[in-house]
PDB file of C-alpha atoms in Angstrom:
ATOM      1  CA  MET A   1     -17.352  71.394 -77.683  1.00 72.00           C
ATOM      2  CA  SER A   2     -16.471  70.444 -81.239  1.00 73.00           C
ATOM      3  CA  THR A   3     -17.835  73.761 -82.475  1.00 76.00           C
ATOM      4  CA  CYS A   4     -15.772  75.561 -79.861  1.00 75.00           C
ATOM      5  CA  LEU A   5     -12.640  73.642 -80.814  1.00 72.00           C
ATOM      6  CA  ASN A   6     -13.126  74.536 -84.464  1.00 75.00           C
ATOM      7  CA  SER A   7     -13.587  78.237 -83.788  1.00 75.00           C
ATOM      8  CA  GLU A   8     -11.232  81.077 -82.934  1.00 79.00           C
ATOM      9  CA  VAL A   9     -11.469  80.245 -79.222  1.00 79.00           C
ATOM     10  CA  PRO A  10      -8.518  77.778 -79.044  1.00 71.00           C
ATOM     11  CA  GLY A  11      -6.199  80.491 -80.367  1.00 77.00           C
ATOM     12  CA  GLN A  12      -7.074  82.615 -77.349  1.00 78.00           C
ATOM     13  CA  LEU A  13      -6.303  79.873 -74.827  1.00 73.00           C
ATOM     14  CA  SER A  14      -3.084  78.909 -73.132  1.00 77.00           C
ATOM     15  CA  ASP A  15      -1.366  75.734 -74.316  1.00 78.00           C
ATOM     16  CA  GLU A  16      -2.585  73.898 -71.220  1.00 81.00           C
ATOM     17  CA  ASP A  17      -6.204  74.987 -71.636  1.00 76.00           C
ATOM     18  CA  ARG A  18      -6.162  74.256 -75.372  1.00 76.00           C
ATOM     19  CA  LYS A  19      -4.850  70.719 -74.766  1.00 83.00           C
ATOM     20  CA  ARG A  20      -7.501  70.197 -72.098  1.00 83.00           C
ATOM     21  CA  LEU A  21     -10.204  71.337 -74.543  1.00 78.00           C
ATOM     22  CA  GLU A  22      -8.849  68.946 -77.173  1.00 80.00           C
ATOM     23  CA  GLN A  23      -8.773  66.055 -74.681  1.00 84.00           C
ATOM     24  CA  LEU A  24     -12.283  66.720 -73.414  1.00 84.00           C
ATOM     25  CA  THR A  25     -13.614  66.990 -76.956  1.00 77.00           C
ATOM     26  CA  ALA A  26     -11.963  63.686 -77.895  1.00 82.00           C
ATOM     27  CA  VAL A  27     -13.397  61.951 -74.817  1.00 83.00           C
ATOM     28  CA  LYS A  28     -16.915  63.292 -75.360  1.00 84.00           C
ATOM     29  CA  THR A  29     -16.770  62.413 -79.059  1.00 79.00           C
ATOM     30  CA  ALA A  30     -15.776  58.832 -78.212  1.00 85.00           C
ATOM     31  CA  GLN A  31     -18.620  58.625 -75.694  1.00 85.00           C
ATOM     32  CA  LEU A  32     -21.255  60.047 -78.037  1.00 85.00           C
ATOM     33  CA  PRO A  33     -22.355  56.735 -79.651  1.00 87.00           C
ATOM     34  CA  ALA A  34     -22.970  55.217 -76.200  1.00 89.00           C
ATOM     35  CA  VAL A  35     -24.890  58.317 -75.140  1.00 86.00           C
ATOM     36  CA  SER A  36     -26.963  58.084 -78.328  1.00 84.00           C
ATOM     37  CA  TRP A  37     -27.697  54.413 -77.621  1.00 88.00           C
ATOM     38  CA  ASN A  38     -28.730  55.113 -74.031  1.00 86.00           C
ATOM     39  CA  THR A  39     -30.886  58.079 -75.046  1.00 80.00           C
ATOM     40  CA  ILE A  40     -32.917  55.897 -77.387  1.00 83.00           C
ATOM     41  CA  PHE A  41     -32.828  52.338 -76.145  1.00 83.00           C
ATOM     42  CA  ASP A  42     -32.735  52.934 -72.405  1.00 82.00           C
ATOM     43  CA  SER A  43     -35.637  55.355 -72.486  1.00 79.00           C
ATOM     44  CA  SER A  44     -38.891  54.267 -70.869  1.00 79.00           C
ATOM     45  CA  GLU A  45     -40.721  55.345 -74.036  1.00 76.00           C
ATOM     46  CA  TRP A  46     -38.713  52.907 -76.164  1.00 81.00           C
ATOM     47  CA  VAL A  47     -39.091  50.034 -73.701  1.00 80.00           C
ATOM     48  CA  LYS A  48     -42.873  50.481 -73.623  1.00 78.00           C
ATOM     49  CA  SER A  49     -43.006  50.130 -77.404  1.00 77.00           C
ATOM     50  CA  PHE A  50     -42.058  46.481 -76.878  1.00 78.00           C
ATOM     51  CA  SER A  51     -44.463  45.761 -74.007  1.00 74.00           C
ATOM     52  CA  ARG A  52     -45.883  42.259 -74.224  1.00 69.00           C
ATOM     53  CA  ALA A  53     -49.124  43.397 -72.596  1.00 62.00           C
ATOM     54  CA  SER A  54     -50.631  44.370 -75.915  1.00 66.00           C
ATOM     55  CA  GLN A  55     -53.286  43.445 -78.448  1.00 76.00           C
ATOM     56  CA  PRO A  56     -52.580  42.517 -82.071  1.00 79.00           C
ATOM     57  CA  LEU A  57     -52.259  45.442 -84.459  1.00 77.00           C
ATOM     58  CA  SER A  58     -55.642  46.860 -85.433  1.00 72.00           C
ATOM     59  CA  ASN A  59     -56.478  49.241 -88.290  1.00 65.00           C
ATOM     60  CA  VAL A  60     -53.747  47.602 -90.302  1.00 67.00           C
ATOM     61  CA  ASP A  61     -52.503  50.159 -92.778  1.00 64.00           C
ATOM     62  CA  GLU A  62     -49.537  52.463 -93.115  1.00 66.00           C
ATOM     63  CA  ASN A  63     -51.565  55.548 -92.160  1.00 74.00           C
ATOM     64  CA  SER A  64     -52.232  54.112 -88.709  1.00 77.00           C
ATOM     65  CA  ILE A  65     -48.514  54.059 -87.887  1.00 88.00           C
ATOM     66  CA  ALA A  66     -47.479  57.238 -89.697  1.00 91.00           C
ATOM     67  CA  SER A  67     -46.719  59.236 -86.549  1.00 90.00           C
ATOM     68  CA  GLN A  68     -44.695  56.364 -85.067  1.00 92.00           C
ATOM     69  CA  LEU A  69     -42.726  56.058 -88.303  1.00 94.00           C
ATOM     70  CA  ASP A  70     -42.037  59.791 -88.138  1.00 94.00           C
ATOM     71  CA  ALA A  71     -40.684  59.269 -84.618  1.00 92.00           C
ATOM     72  CA  ILE A  72     -38.395  56.462 -85.766  1.00 94.00           C
ATOM     73  CA  GLU A  73     -37.249  58.604 -88.697  1.00 95.00           C
ATOM     74  CA  TYR A  74     -36.258  61.416 -86.325  1.00 93.00           C
ATOM     75  CA  LEU A  75     -34.311  58.998 -84.143  1.00 92.00           C
ATOM     76  CA  GLN A  76     -32.624  57.727 -87.311  1.00 94.00           C
ATOM     77  CA  GLN A  77     -31.665  61.270 -88.297  1.00 93.00           C
ATOM     78  CA  MET A  78     -30.364  61.918 -84.805  1.00 90.00           C
ATOM     79  CA  THR A  79     -28.174  58.834 -85.074  1.00 91.00           C
ATOM     80  CA  ASP A  80     -26.973  59.491 -88.603  1.00 92.00           C
ATOM     81  CA  HIS A  81     -26.028  63.102 -87.816  1.00 90.00           C
ATOM     82  CA  GLN A  82     -24.604  62.669 -84.329  1.00 87.00           C
ATOM     83  CA  PHE A  83     -21.158  63.815 -85.549  1.00 85.00           C
ATOM     84  CA  ASP A  84     -22.524  66.478 -87.892  1.00 86.00           C
ATOM     85  CA  ARG A  85     -21.987  69.938 -86.385  1.00 80.00           C
ATOM     86  CA  SER A  86     -24.392  71.481 -88.888  1.00 83.00           C
ATOM     87  CA  TRP A  87     -27.318  69.380 -87.629  1.00 86.00           C
ATOM     88  CA  GLN A  88     -28.906  70.440 -84.369  1.00 83.00           C
ATOM     89  CA  GLN A  89     -31.013  68.082 -82.278  1.00 80.00           C
ATOM     90  CA  ASP A  90     -34.127  69.679 -80.843  1.00 84.00           C
ATOM     91  CA  SER A  91     -34.858  68.389 -77.347  1.00 85.00           C
ATOM     92  CA  SER A  92     -38.543  69.254 -77.540  1.00 90.00           C
ATOM     93  CA  THR A  93     -38.944  67.445 -80.860  1.00 91.00           C
ATOM     94  CA  LEU A  94     -37.116  64.410 -79.495  1.00 87.00           C
ATOM     95  CA  GLU A  95     -39.314  64.335 -76.401  1.00 87.00           C
ATOM     96  CA  ASN A  96     -42.484  64.551 -78.480  1.00 90.00           C
ATOM     97  CA  HIS A  97     -41.369  61.699 -80.726  1.00 89.00           C
ATOM     98  CA  LEU A  98     -40.479  59.508 -77.749  1.00 86.00           C
ATOM     99  CA  LYS A  99     -43.898  60.229 -76.231  1.00 87.00           C
ATOM    100  CA  LYS A 100     -45.496  59.193 -79.501  1.00 88.00           C
ATOM    101  CA  LEU A 101     -43.686  55.846 -79.307  1.00 87.00           C
ATOM    102  CA  GLN A 102     -44.859  55.485 -75.710  1.00 85.00           C
ATOM    103  CA  GLU A 103     -48.524  55.900 -76.622  1.00 85.00           C
ATOM    104  CA  ARG A 104     -48.813  52.358 -77.940  1.00 85.00           C
ATOM    105  CA  PRO A 105     -46.585  49.258 -77.898  1.00 87.00           C
ATOM    106  CA  LEU A 106     -46.483  49.187 -81.682  1.00 89.00           C
ATOM    107  CA  THR A 107     -43.628  46.723 -82.046  1.00 90.00           C
ATOM    108  CA  ALA A 108     -45.424  44.240 -79.821  1.00 89.00           C
ATOM    109  CA  GLU A 109     -48.692  44.853 -81.690  1.00 90.00           C
ATOM    110  CA  VAL A 110     -47.029  44.114 -85.028  1.00 92.00           C
ATOM    111  CA  LEU A 111     -45.392  40.935 -83.725  1.00 93.00           C
ATOM    112  CA  ARG A 112     -48.637  39.688 -82.184  1.00 92.00           C
ATOM    113  CA  ALA A 113     -50.526  40.367 -85.400  1.00 92.00           C
ATOM    114  CA  LEU A 114     -47.944  38.389 -87.385  1.00 95.00           C
ATOM    115  CA  LEU A 115     -48.068  35.484 -84.941  1.00 95.00           C
ATOM    116  CA  LEU A 116     -51.870  35.417 -84.953  1.00 94.00           C
ATOM    117  CA  ALA A 117     -52.061  35.610 -88.737  1.00 95.00           C
ATOM    118  CA  THR A 118     -49.491  32.802 -89.011  1.00 97.00           C
ATOM    119  CA  GLN A 119     -51.529  30.643 -86.639  1.00 97.00           C
ATOM    120  CA  ARG A 120     -54.725  31.170 -88.629  1.00 95.00           C
ATOM    121  CA  LEU A 121     -52.970  30.525 -91.936  1.00 97.00           C
ATOM    122  CA  THR A 122     -51.385  27.352 -90.561  1.00 97.00           C
ATOM    123  CA  GLU A 123     -54.800  26.094 -89.434  1.00 96.00           C
ATOM    124  CA  ALA A 124     -56.311  26.905 -92.830  1.00 94.00           C
ATOM    125  CA  ASN A 125     -53.400  25.221 -94.605  1.00 96.00           C
ATOM    126  CA  ALA A 126     -53.952  22.012 -92.640  1.00 95.00           C
ATOM    127  CA  LEU A 127     -57.603  21.932 -93.723  1.00 92.00           C
ATOM    128  CA  LEU A 128     -56.778  22.678 -97.351  1.00 92.00           C
ATOM    129  CA  ALA A 129     -54.113  19.963 -97.397  1.00 92.00           C
ATOM    130  CA  GLN A 130     -56.648  17.410 -96.162  1.00 90.00           C
ATOM    131  CA  HIS A 131     -58.993  18.103 -99.090  1.00 85.00           C
ATOM    132  CA  SER A 132     -56.552  18.936-101.855  1.00 73.00           C
ATOM    133  CA  ASP A 133     -57.297  15.671-103.665  1.00 72.00           C
ATOM    134  CA  THR A 134     -61.033  16.370-103.990  1.00 73.00           C
ATOM    135  CA  LYS A 135     -62.980  18.317-106.572  1.00 79.00           C
ATOM    136  CA  ARG A 136     -64.153  20.928-104.146  1.00 84.00           C
ATOM    137  CA  CYS A 137     -64.075  24.559-105.140  1.00 88.00           C
ATOM    138  CA  LEU A 138     -63.095  27.602-103.117  1.00 89.00           C
ATOM    139  CA  THR A 139     -64.939  30.869-102.792  1.00 87.00           C
ATOM    140  CA  LEU A 140     -63.170  34.069-103.680  1.00 85.00           C
ATOM    141  CA  TRP A 141     -60.416  34.915-101.184  1.00 86.00           C
ATOM    142  CA  GLU A 142     -60.245  38.466 -99.913  1.00 85.00           C
ATOM    143  CA  SER A 143     -56.536  38.865 -99.210  1.00 88.00           C
ATOM    144  CA  SER A 144     -56.300  42.648 -98.866  1.00 88.00           C
ATOM    145  CA  SER A 145     -56.142  42.554 -95.058  1.00 88.00           C
ATOM    146  CA  LEU A 146     -53.141  40.213 -95.145  1.00 92.00           C
ATOM    147  CA  GLU A 147     -51.491  42.358 -97.796  1.00 91.00           C
ATOM    148  CA  ARG A 148     -51.925  45.446 -95.616  1.00 91.00           C
ATOM    149  CA  LEU A 149     -50.535  43.582 -92.611  1.00 92.00           C
ATOM    150  CA  ALA A 150     -47.516  42.416 -94.614  1.00 94.00           C
ATOM    151  CA  SER A 151     -46.811  45.909 -95.925  1.00 92.00           C
ATOM    152  CA  THR A 152     -47.226  47.613 -92.539  1.00 92.00           C
ATOM    153  CA  ALA A 153     -45.254  45.004 -90.603  1.00 94.00           C
ATOM    154  CA  LYS A 154     -42.389  44.972 -93.083  1.00 95.00           C
ATOM    155  CA  GLN A 155     -42.174  48.765 -93.084  1.00 94.00           C
ATOM    156  CA  TRP A 156     -42.148  48.941 -89.289  1.00 95.00           C
ATOM    157  CA  LEU A 157     -39.667  46.107 -88.724  1.00 96.00           C
ATOM    158  CA  ALA A 158     -37.355  47.476 -91.418  1.00 97.00           C
ATOM    159  CA  ALA A 159     -37.353  50.895 -89.697  1.00 96.00           C
ATOM    160  CA  ILE A 160     -36.662  49.353 -86.276  1.00 95.00           C
ATOM    161  CA  ASN A 161     -33.828  47.161 -87.569  1.00 96.00           C
ATOM    162  CA  ARG A 162     -32.310  50.029 -89.521  1.00 96.00           C
ATOM    163  CA  LEU A 163     -32.255  52.194 -86.393  1.00 94.00           C
ATOM    164  CA  ILE A 164     -30.677  49.472 -84.262  1.00 94.00           C
ATOM    165  CA  ASP A 165     -28.054  48.631 -86.890  1.00 94.00           C
ATOM    166  CA  ALA A 166     -27.127  52.303 -87.327  1.00 93.00           C
ATOM    167  CA  GLN A 167     -25.823  52.562 -83.767  1.00 91.00           C
ATOM    168  CA  LEU A 168     -22.036  52.835 -83.542  1.00 89.00           C
ATOM    169  CA  VAL A 169     -21.755  50.639 -80.455  1.00 90.00           C
ATOM    170  CA  ASP A 170     -21.386  46.926 -79.843  1.00 90.00           C
ATOM    171  CA  LYS A 171     -24.949  45.789 -79.328  1.00 89.00           C
ATOM    172  CA  PRO A 172     -25.568  43.897 -76.075  1.00 89.00           C
ATOM    173  CA  LEU A 173     -25.981  40.151 -76.590  1.00 92.00           C
ATOM    174  CA  ALA A 174     -29.574  40.289 -75.378  1.00 89.00           C
ATOM    175  CA  ILE A 175     -30.395  42.902 -78.027  1.00 90.00           C
ATOM    176  CA  GLN A 176     -28.711  40.843 -80.734  1.00 92.00           C
ATOM    177  CA  ARG A 177     -30.730  37.780 -79.757  1.00 94.00           C
ATOM    178  CA  TYR A 178     -34.001  39.695 -79.598  1.00 92.00           C
ATOM    179  CA  GLN A 179     -33.358  41.283 -82.951  1.00 95.00           C
ATOM    180  CA  THR A 180     -32.592  37.908 -84.545  1.00 96.00           C
ATOM    181  CA  HIS A 181     -35.437  35.952 -82.931  1.00 96.00           C
ATOM    182  CA  TRP A 182     -38.192  38.566 -83.119  1.00 95.00           C
ATOM    183  CA  LEU A 183     -37.402  41.538 -85.356  1.00 96.00           C
ATOM    184  CA  SER A 184     -35.443  39.977 -88.212  1.00 97.00           C
ATOM    185  CA  LEU A 185     -36.746  40.110 -91.771  1.00 98.00           C
ATOM    186  CA  ASN A 186     -34.224  37.445 -92.809  1.00 97.00           C
ATOM    187  CA  ASN A 187     -34.503  34.782 -90.108  1.00 97.00           C
ATOM    188  CA  ALA A 188     -37.042  32.189 -91.273  1.00 97.00           C
ATOM    189  CA  GLN A 189     -37.898  31.360 -87.657  1.00 97.00           C
ATOM    190  CA  ALA A 190     -38.713  34.952 -86.672  1.00 97.00           C
ATOM    191  CA  PRO A 191     -42.394  36.062 -86.788  1.00 97.00           C
ATOM    192  CA  TRP A 192     -41.983  37.728 -90.177  1.00 98.00           C
ATOM    193  CA  GLY A 193     -40.334  34.669 -91.693  1.00 98.00           C
ATOM    194  CA  GLN A 194     -42.953  32.307 -90.282  1.00 98.00           C
ATOM    195  CA  PHE A 195     -45.740  34.522 -91.574  1.00 98.00           C
ATOM    196  CA  GLN A 196     -44.228  34.605 -95.058  1.00 97.00           C
ATOM    197  CA  GLN A 197     -43.817  30.826 -95.115  1.00 98.00           C
ATOM    198  CA  ALA A 198     -47.417  30.227 -94.002  1.00 97.00           C
ATOM    199  CA  LEU A 199     -48.752  32.747 -96.520  1.00 96.00           C
ATOM    200  CA  THR A 200     -46.754  31.260 -99.398  1.00 96.00           C
ATOM    201  CA  GLU A 201     -47.966  27.771 -98.503  1.00 97.00           C
ATOM    202  CA  HIS A 202     -51.543  29.033 -98.278  1.00 95.00           C
ATOM    203  CA  GLN A 203     -51.384  30.594-101.713  1.00 94.00           C
ATOM    204  CA  ALA A 204     -49.952  27.403-103.178  1.00 94.00           C
ATOM    205  CA  LEU A 205     -52.638  25.239-101.569  1.00 93.00           C
ATOM    206  CA  ARG A 206     -55.454  27.492-102.744  1.00 92.00           C
ATOM    207  CA  ALA A 207     -54.097  27.330-106.287  1.00 90.00           C
ATOM    208  CA  ARG A 208     -54.938  23.604-106.341  1.00 89.00           C
ATOM    209  CA  PHE A 209     -58.663  24.310-106.063  1.00 89.00           C
ATOM    210  CA  PRO A 210     -60.889  25.699-108.818  1.00 88.00           C
ATOM    211  CA  PRO A 211     -62.902  28.824-107.964  1.00 87.00           C
ATOM    212  CA  CYS A 212     -66.551  28.262-107.199  1.00 87.00           C
ATOM    213  CA  SER A 213     -68.869  29.211-110.063  1.00 81.00           C
ATOM    214  CA  ASN A 214     -70.839  31.623-107.873  1.00 73.00           C
ATOM    215  CA  ASN A 215     -67.744  33.778-107.094  1.00 57.00           C
TER     216      ASN A 215
END
């Protein structure tokens, strides 16, 4: 409708029809952000990405979530360009990306992995704190799996938050709460914040122990 309004067509219309076209275009333009929100966040594919019936994230690396990140990136482009007449949304591409999100509850997998890692780190920290005044040594710590989890989780949560924040609508209160309590990278009580706190404490506790000579 916007393309039509900005073409030679309005000049060929009567005053009444031209005003009606202008009114309809204004109404549809005002409704577009809500339509964009509903297209993404009310879709069954999006909802299933957050399903609690999931296992913790496995194969923790950025390659394992590449296709899902591509899907989020397309949704981000669709949001960013919703008023751009030069950008055309492809329905088939959108459907394929939504199906890709539906294939696995990746958000839930990431959150579960963070919670599980935090639990294990907290348990390890309690043991290390009990023996921090001894002369015991520690074997070499292989931290690459936690580093991969941190990188993957941060990348995914940042993409999800960026997409939610880009929407030009007032977010429902339930979405705001969920975003703050579960998805936030800034809230210390969210899974990411708790994981970071436990990991930082773990690193500090390990630094108190000398490495074992057979490392």
